[in-house]
Amino acid sequence: MKRAIRDAALSVLVLATITGCTIHTDGNDALTGMSGSDFFGAGGIINLTDAVAGDAIMAGGRVSVASEVDGDLVAAGGELSLGGAVGDDLYAAGGNVQVDAIVSGNARVAGGEVTVGPATVVAGALSLSGGRVLFEGNTHSNLRASGGSVRLNGEVHGDAEVRAEELLIGPETRIGGRLVFHGPVAPEVPEGAVIAGGVEHQPDSSRRWFDDTRPRV
């Protein structure tokens, strides 16, 4: 993971240099700067609290976002805390990823532990991948999730497809379409959960599928 973060940080710096970004240092051992309307950051701790009119691209040990990004938000790091609003798409990868954001486009999130909080609203499709995945948000399109353990307790307006060794469905789950689960044991649907299109279980060991997929930053 450290190597991946280092490579991502180097990529951000190279991209910033190519685009003519003016780079600044701060007290958090991070390099940040703007290139036109785009924000770039790489280093130890990056806290983005100012609005960005373009894209925001960041890589660091700890990355925190609590502002509006009008374009894409791309973040990689050991710990990610992503809030605020994203005007286009969200791409995030890290060791521990927490998302509590409003995303106007699609979102793809990968990490060791991925949590999509109840404040999250994704207008497009949502893709989640991790060792442990918790979804408590709201996606207006389809959900795709894979991991060792996946827990659903949010709202999906479209279909949901999950590949995992374990799928847990919470009572607050709302799925407007159908739920397709690829895993060893069919999930239990608790009282209160609503899956309009029903549940389709396809017996499979997701460990082989998951191990063969190596997410790259």
PDB file of C-alpha atoms in Angstrom:
ATOM      1  CA  MET A   1       0.000   0.000   0.000  1.00  0.00           C
ATOM      2  CA  LYS A   2       2.844   2.423   0.829  1.00  0.00           C
ATOM      3  CA  ARG A   3       4.363   1.796  -2.590  1.00  0.00           C
ATOM      4  CA  ALA A   4       1.019   2.404  -4.270  1.00  0.00           C
ATOM      5  CA  ILE A   5       0.589   5.685  -2.386  1.00  0.00           C
ATOM      6  CA  ARG A   6       4.132   6.735  -3.282  1.00  0.00           C
ATOM      7  CA  ASP A   7       3.564   5.958  -6.952  1.00  0.00           C
ATOM      8  CA  ALA A   8       0.270   7.831  -6.905  1.00  0.00           C
ATOM      9  CA  ALA A   9       1.902  10.849  -5.296  1.00  0.00           C
ATOM     10  CA  LEU A  10       4.659  10.855  -7.909  1.00  0.00           C
ATOM     11  CA  SER A  11       2.048  10.641 -10.643  1.00  0.00           C
ATOM     12  CA  VAL A  12       0.249  13.662  -9.195  1.00  0.00           C
ATOM     13  CA  LEU A  13       3.485  15.652  -9.104  1.00  0.00           C
ATOM     14  CA  VAL A  14       4.380  14.710 -12.670  1.00  0.00           C
ATOM     15  CA  LEU A  15       0.896  15.663 -13.844  1.00  0.00           C
ATOM     16  CA  ALA A  16       1.106  18.946 -11.981  1.00  0.00           C
ATOM     17  CA  THR A  17       4.452  19.726 -13.597  1.00  0.00           C
ATOM     18  CA  ILE A  18       3.224  18.889 -17.089  1.00  0.00           C
ATOM     19  CA  THR A  19       0.178  21.128 -16.696  1.00  0.00           C
ATOM     20  CA  GLY A  20       2.234  24.008 -15.349  1.00  0.00           C
ATOM     21  CA  CYS A  21       0.951  23.847 -11.805  1.00  0.00           C
ATOM     22  CA  THR A  22       2.491  26.247  -9.267  1.00  0.00           C
ATOM     23  CA  ILE A  23       3.418  24.037  -6.305  1.00  0.00           C
ATOM     24  CA  HIS A  24       3.379  25.141  -2.653  1.00  0.00           C
ATOM     25  CA  THR A  25       4.414  23.404   0.549  1.00  0.00           C
ATOM     26  CA  ASP A  26       2.538  23.498   3.827  1.00  0.00           C
ATOM     27  CA  GLY A  27       2.985  22.441   7.428  1.00  0.00           C
ATOM     28  CA  ASN A  28       1.499  18.985   6.801  1.00  0.00           C
ATOM     29  CA  ASP A  29       4.436  17.790   4.681  1.00  0.00           C
ATOM     30  CA  ALA A  30       2.330  18.111   1.540  1.00  0.00           C
ATOM     31  CA  LEU A  31       2.734  19.784  -1.830  1.00  0.00           C
ATOM     32  CA  THR A  32      -0.362  21.513  -3.205  1.00  0.00           C
ATOM     33  CA  GLY A  33      -1.121  23.841  -6.064  1.00  0.00           C
ATOM     34  CA  MET A  34      -3.488  24.999  -8.762  1.00  0.00           C
ATOM     35  CA  SER A  35      -3.257  24.638 -12.527  1.00  0.00           C
ATOM     36  CA  GLY A  36      -5.956  26.839 -13.957  1.00  0.00           C
ATOM     37  CA  SER A  37      -9.116  25.708 -12.210  1.00  0.00           C
ATOM     38  CA  ASP A  38      -7.685  22.286 -11.199  1.00  0.00           C
ATOM     39  CA  PHE A  39      -6.251  21.430  -7.779  1.00  0.00           C
ATOM     40  CA  PHE A  40      -3.310  19.076  -7.215  1.00  0.00           C
ATOM     41  CA  GLY A  41      -1.983  17.749  -3.932  1.00  0.00           C
ATOM     42  CA  ALA A  42       0.556  15.126  -2.863  1.00  0.00           C
ATOM     43  CA  GLY A  43       2.261  14.346   0.416  1.00  0.00           C
ATOM     44  CA  GLY A  44       1.616  13.431   4.029  1.00  0.00           C
ATOM     45  CA  ILE A  45      -1.646  15.118   5.046  1.00  0.00           C
ATOM     46  CA  ILE A  46      -3.907  16.925   2.584  1.00  0.00           C
ATOM     47  CA  ASN A  47      -6.994  18.820   3.742  1.00  0.00           C
ATOM     48  CA  LEU A  48      -9.091  20.332   0.981  1.00  0.00           C
ATOM     49  CA  THR A  49     -11.505  22.876   2.412  1.00  0.00           C
ATOM     50  CA  ASP A  50     -11.675  25.448  -0.409  1.00  0.00           C
ATOM     51  CA  ALA A  51     -13.999  25.090  -3.387  1.00  0.00           C
ATOM     52  CA  VAL A  52     -12.413  23.868  -6.644  1.00  0.00           C
ATOM     53  CA  ALA A  53     -13.870  25.021  -9.959  1.00  0.00           C
ATOM     54  CA  GLY A  54     -12.239  22.177 -11.922  1.00  0.00           C
ATOM     55  CA  ASP A  55     -10.868  18.732 -11.028  1.00  0.00           C
ATOM     56  CA  ALA A  56      -9.136  17.796  -7.770  1.00  0.00           C
ATOM     57  CA  ILE A  57      -6.383  15.149  -7.839  1.00  0.00           C
ATOM     58  CA  MET A  58      -4.732  14.126  -4.565  1.00  0.00           C
ATOM     59  CA  ALA A  59      -2.504  11.410  -3.135  1.00  0.00           C
ATOM     60  CA  GLY A  60      -1.212  11.247   0.431  1.00  0.00           C
ATOM     61  CA  GLY A  61      -1.017   9.443   3.718  1.00  0.00           C
ATOM     62  CA  ARG A  62      -4.231  11.090   4.862  1.00  0.00           C
ATOM     63  CA  VAL A  63      -6.569  12.907   2.493  1.00  0.00           C
ATOM     64  CA  SER A  64      -9.610  14.853   3.665  1.00  0.00           C
ATOM     65  CA  VAL A  65     -12.132  16.692   1.488  1.00  0.00           C
ATOM     66  CA  ALA A  66     -14.857  18.948   2.885  1.00  0.00           C
ATOM     67  CA  SER A  67     -15.639  21.284   0.011  1.00  0.00           C
ATOM     68  CA  GLU A  68     -17.210  21.505  -3.434  1.00  0.00           C
ATOM     69  CA  VAL A  69     -15.332  20.136  -6.436  1.00  0.00           C
ATOM     70  CA  ASP A  70     -17.055  21.095  -9.679  1.00  0.00           C
ATOM     71  CA  GLY A  71     -15.226  18.513 -11.810  1.00  0.00           C
ATOM     72  CA  ASP A  72     -13.844  15.044 -11.005  1.00  0.00           C
ATOM     73  CA  LEU A  73     -12.436  14.129  -7.612  1.00  0.00           C
ATOM     74  CA  VAL A  74      -9.544  11.642  -7.712  1.00  0.00           C
ATOM     75  CA  ALA A  75      -8.039  10.611  -4.361  1.00  0.00           C
ATOM     76  CA  ALA A  76      -5.586   7.937  -3.226  1.00  0.00           C
ATOM     77  CA  GLY A  77      -4.022   7.392   0.178  1.00  0.00           C
ATOM     78  CA  GLY A  78      -3.746   5.454   3.392  1.00  0.00           C
ATOM     79  CA  GLU A  79      -6.818   7.111   4.915  1.00  0.00           C
ATOM     80  CA  LEU A  80      -9.432   8.963   2.907  1.00  0.00           C
ATOM     81  CA  SER A  81     -12.320  11.022   4.283  1.00  0.00           C
ATOM     82  CA  LEU A  82     -14.336  12.382   1.386  1.00  0.00           C
ATOM     83  CA  GLY A  83     -17.223  14.750   1.986  1.00  0.00           C
ATOM     84  CA  GLY A  84     -18.639  17.828   0.335  1.00  0.00           C
ATOM     85  CA  ALA A  85     -19.982  17.720  -3.213  1.00  0.00           C
ATOM     86  CA  VAL A  86     -18.509  16.416  -6.480  1.00  0.00           C
ATOM     87  CA  GLY A  87     -19.829  17.916  -9.702  1.00  0.00           C
ATOM     88  CA  ASP A  88     -18.753  15.018 -11.917  1.00  0.00           C
ATOM     89  CA  ASP A  89     -17.224  11.612 -11.102  1.00  0.00           C
ATOM     90  CA  LEU A  90     -15.492  10.308  -7.973  1.00  0.00           C
ATOM     91  CA  TYR A  91     -12.513   7.914  -8.042  1.00  0.00           C
ATOM     92  CA  ALA A  92     -10.992   6.849  -4.724  1.00  0.00           C
ATOM     93  CA  ALA A  93      -8.589   4.143  -3.527  1.00  0.00           C
ATOM     94  CA  GLY A  94      -6.975   3.695  -0.143  1.00  0.00           C
ATOM     95  CA  GLY A  95      -6.440   1.595   2.931  1.00  0.00           C
ATOM     96  CA  ASN A  96      -9.413   3.024   4.792  1.00  0.00           C
ATOM     97  CA  VAL A  97     -11.958   4.979   2.742  1.00  0.00           C
ATOM     98  CA  GLN A  98     -14.904   6.888   4.188  1.00  0.00           C
ATOM     99  CA  VAL A  99     -17.323   8.575   1.765  1.00  0.00           C
ATOM    100  CA  ASP A 100     -19.980  11.073   2.870  1.00  0.00           C
ATOM    101  CA  ALA A 101     -20.376  13.105  -0.296  1.00  0.00           C
ATOM    102  CA  ILE A 102     -22.925  14.150  -2.892  1.00  0.00           C
ATOM    103  CA  VAL A 103     -21.712  12.971  -6.307  1.00  0.00           C
ATOM    104  CA  SER A 104     -23.393  14.244  -9.474  1.00  0.00           C
ATOM    105  CA  GLY A 105     -21.808  11.580 -11.699  1.00  0.00           C
ATOM    106  CA  ASN A 106     -20.558   8.036 -11.117  1.00  0.00           C
ATOM    107  CA  ALA A 107     -18.390   6.817  -8.228  1.00  0.00           C
ATOM    108  CA  ARG A 108     -15.754   4.081  -8.057  1.00  0.00           C
ATOM    109  CA  VAL A 109     -14.252   3.329  -4.660  1.00  0.00           C
ATOM    110  CA  ALA A 110     -11.722   0.651  -3.643  1.00  0.00           C
ATOM    111  CA  GLY A 111      -9.879  -0.010  -0.404  1.00  0.00           C
ATOM    112  CA  GLY A 112      -9.093  -2.331   2.445  1.00  0.00           C
ATOM    113  CA  GLU A 113     -12.110  -1.021   4.321  1.00  0.00           C
ATOM    114  CA  VAL A 114     -14.726   0.984   2.431  1.00  0.00           C
ATOM    115  CA  THR A 115     -17.597   2.816   4.131  1.00  0.00           C
ATOM    116  CA  VAL A 116     -20.245   4.746   2.243  1.00  0.00           C
ATOM    117  CA  GLY A 117     -22.120   6.744   4.854  1.00  0.00           C
ATOM    118  CA  PRO A 118     -25.832   7.640   4.949  1.00  0.00           C
ATOM    119  CA  ALA A 119     -25.116  11.230   3.826  1.00  0.00           C
ATOM    120  CA  THR A 120     -23.793   9.954   0.478  1.00  0.00           C
ATOM    121  CA  VAL A 121     -25.917  10.457  -2.637  1.00  0.00           C
ATOM    122  CA  VAL A 122     -24.616   9.263  -6.025  1.00  0.00           C
ATOM    123  CA  ALA A 123     -26.606  10.389  -9.067  1.00  0.00           C
ATOM    124  CA  GLY A 124     -24.994   7.780 -11.331  1.00  0.00           C
ATOM    125  CA  ALA A 125     -23.686   4.246 -10.872  1.00  0.00           C
ATOM    126  CA  LEU A 126     -21.671   3.193  -7.842  1.00  0.00           C
ATOM    127  CA  SER A 127     -18.880   0.595  -7.777  1.00  0.00           C
ATOM    128  CA  LEU A 128     -17.340  -0.570  -4.485  1.00  0.00           C
ATOM    129  CA  SER A 129     -14.487  -3.009  -3.886  1.00  0.00           C
ATOM    130  CA  GLY A 130     -12.703  -3.861  -0.653  1.00  0.00           C
ATOM    131  CA  GLY A 131     -11.886  -6.327   2.057  1.00  0.00           C
ATOM    132  CA  ARG A 132     -14.862  -5.046   4.022  1.00  0.00           C
ATOM    133  CA  VAL A 133     -17.536  -2.912   2.398  1.00  0.00           C
ATOM    134  CA  LEU A 134     -20.387  -1.075   4.117  1.00  0.00           C
ATOM    135  CA  PHE A 135     -23.002   0.744   2.019  1.00  0.00           C
ATOM    136  CA  GLU A 136     -25.475   2.991   3.819  1.00  0.00           C
ATOM    137  CA  GLY A 137     -25.864   5.680   1.156  1.00  0.00           C
ATOM    138  CA  ASN A 138     -28.144   6.312  -1.798  1.00  0.00           C
ATOM    139  CA  THR A 139     -27.360   5.654  -5.452  1.00  0.00           C
ATOM    140  CA  HIS A 140     -29.851   6.671  -8.140  1.00  0.00           C
ATOM    141  CA  SER A 141     -28.536   4.037 -10.566  1.00  0.00           C
ATOM    142  CA  ASN A 142     -26.971   0.589 -10.154  1.00  0.00           C
ATOM    143  CA  LEU A 143     -24.677  -0.701  -7.440  1.00  0.00           C
ATOM    144  CA  ARG A 144     -21.783  -3.117  -7.977  1.00  0.00           C
ATOM    145  CA  ALA A 145     -19.920  -4.321  -4.895  1.00  0.00           C
ATOM    146  CA  SER A 146     -17.226  -6.919  -4.284  1.00  0.00           C
ATOM    147  CA  GLY A 147     -15.226  -7.905  -1.237  1.00  0.00           C
ATOM    148  CA  GLY A 148     -14.640 -10.386   1.507  1.00  0.00           C
ATOM    149  CA  SER A 149     -17.600  -9.061   3.485  1.00  0.00           C
ATOM    150  CA  VAL A 150     -20.264  -6.724   2.060  1.00  0.00           C
ATOM    151  CA  ARG A 151     -23.053  -5.144   4.099  1.00  0.00           C
ATOM    152  CA  LEU A 152     -25.950  -3.314   2.483  1.00  0.00           C
ATOM    153  CA  ASN A 153     -28.133  -0.965   4.487  1.00  0.00           C
ATOM    154  CA  GLY A 154     -28.857   1.865   2.049  1.00  0.00           C
ATOM    155  CA  GLU A 155     -30.935   2.666  -1.032  1.00  0.00           C
ATOM    156  CA  VAL A 156     -30.307   1.546  -4.606  1.00  0.00           C
ATOM    157  CA  HIS A 157     -32.736   2.865  -7.217  1.00  0.00           C
ATOM    158  CA  GLY A 158     -31.563   0.378  -9.865  1.00  0.00           C
ATOM    159  CA  ASP A 159     -30.132  -3.147  -9.650  1.00  0.00           C
ATOM    160  CA  ALA A 160     -27.483  -4.363  -7.207  1.00  0.00           C
ATOM    161  CA  GLU A 161     -24.856  -7.010  -7.948  1.00  0.00           C
ATOM    162  CA  VAL A 162     -22.583  -8.298  -5.196  1.00  0.00           C
ATOM    163  CA  ARG A 163     -19.631 -10.696  -5.256  1.00  0.00           C
ATOM    164  CA  ALA A 164     -18.457 -11.616  -1.778  1.00  0.00           C
ATOM    165  CA  GLU A 165     -17.775 -14.410   0.645  1.00  0.00           C
ATOM    166  CA  GLU A 166     -20.432 -12.901   2.895  1.00  0.00           C
ATOM    167  CA  LEU A 167     -23.372 -10.606   2.174  1.00  0.00           C
ATOM    168  CA  LEU A 168     -25.289  -9.019   5.031  1.00  0.00           C
ATOM    169  CA  ILE A 169     -28.528  -7.167   4.307  1.00  0.00           C
ATOM    170  CA  GLY A 170     -29.673  -4.590   6.833  1.00  0.00           C
ATOM    171  CA  PRO A 171     -33.304  -3.682   7.621  1.00  0.00           C
ATOM    172  CA  GLU A 172     -32.945  -0.238   5.982  1.00  0.00           C
ATOM    173  CA  THR A 173     -32.018  -1.735   2.600  1.00  0.00           C
ATOM    174  CA  ARG A 174     -34.121  -0.507  -0.340  1.00  0.00           C
ATOM    175  CA  ILE A 175     -33.393  -1.856  -3.828  1.00  0.00           C
ATOM    176  CA  GLY A 176     -35.656  -0.747  -6.671  1.00  0.00           C
ATOM    177  CA  GLY A 177     -34.496  -3.500  -9.021  1.00  0.00           C
ATOM    178  CA  ARG A 178     -33.167  -6.970  -8.319  1.00  0.00           C
ATOM    179  CA  LEU A 179     -30.281  -8.149  -6.176  1.00  0.00           C
ATOM    180  CA  VAL A 180     -27.860 -10.653  -7.733  1.00  0.00           C
ATOM    181  CA  PHE A 181     -25.452 -12.269  -5.290  1.00  0.00           C
ATOM    182  CA  HIS A 182     -22.406 -14.310  -6.318  1.00  0.00           C
ATOM    183  CA  GLY A 183     -21.258 -16.102  -3.197  1.00  0.00           C
ATOM    184  CA  PRO A 184     -21.263 -19.371  -1.272  1.00  0.00           C
ATOM    185  CA  VAL A 185     -24.425 -18.874   0.823  1.00  0.00           C
ATOM    186  CA  ALA A 186     -27.681 -17.136  -0.088  1.00  0.00           C
ATOM    187  CA  PRO A 187     -28.217 -13.978   1.996  1.00  0.00           C
ATOM    188  CA  GLU A 188     -31.041 -13.558   4.467  1.00  0.00           C
ATOM    189  CA  VAL A 189     -33.449 -10.693   3.879  1.00  0.00           C
ATOM    190  CA  PRO A 190     -34.508  -9.213   7.237  1.00  0.00           C
ATOM    191  CA  GLU A 191     -37.884  -7.768   8.050  1.00  0.00           C
ATOM    192  CA  GLY A 192     -38.090  -4.186   6.855  1.00  0.00           C
ATOM    193  CA  ALA A 193     -35.759  -4.574   3.877  1.00  0.00           C
ATOM    194  CA  VAL A 194     -37.339  -4.102   0.438  1.00  0.00           C
ATOM    195  CA  ILE A 195     -35.922  -5.685  -2.738  1.00  0.00           C
ATOM    196  CA  ALA A 196     -38.460  -4.991  -5.469  1.00  0.00           C
ATOM    197  CA  GLY A 197     -36.953  -7.304  -8.092  1.00  0.00           C
ATOM    198  CA  GLY A 198     -36.229 -10.180  -5.743  1.00  0.00           C
ATOM    199  CA  VAL A 199     -32.966 -11.932  -4.895  1.00  0.00           C
ATOM    200  CA  GLU A 200     -31.033 -14.131  -7.322  1.00  0.00           C
ATOM    201  CA  HIS A 201     -28.326 -16.281  -5.749  1.00  0.00           C
ATOM    202  CA  GLN A 202     -25.565 -17.666  -7.954  1.00  0.00           C
ATOM    203  CA  PRO A 203     -23.470 -20.077  -5.851  1.00  0.00           C
ATOM    204  CA  ASP A 204     -19.812 -19.253  -6.302  1.00  0.00           C
ATOM    205  CA  SER A 205     -16.639 -18.739  -4.334  1.00  0.00           C
ATOM    206  CA  SER A 206     -15.835 -15.101  -4.787  1.00  0.00           C
ATOM    207  CA  ARG A 207     -12.374 -15.624  -3.273  1.00  0.00           C
ATOM    208  CA  ARG A 208     -10.970 -16.761  -6.612  1.00  0.00           C
ATOM    209  CA  TRP A 209     -12.615 -13.862  -8.437  1.00  0.00           C
ATOM    210  CA  PHE A 210     -11.572 -11.341  -5.792  1.00  0.00           C
ATOM    211  CA  ASP A 211      -7.975 -12.569  -5.483  1.00  0.00           C
ATOM    212  CA  ASP A 212      -7.486 -12.400  -9.236  1.00  0.00           C
ATOM    213  CA  THR A 213      -8.538  -8.766  -9.297  1.00  0.00           C
ATOM    214  CA  ARG A 214      -5.718  -6.460  -8.248  1.00  0.00           C
ATOM    215  CA  PRO A 215      -6.894  -2.873  -8.008  1.00  0.00           C
ATOM    216  CA  ARG A 216      -4.372  -0.383  -9.275  1.00  0.00           C
ATOM    217  CA  VAL A 217      -4.201   3.292  -8.342  1.00  0.00           C
TER     218      VAL A 217
END
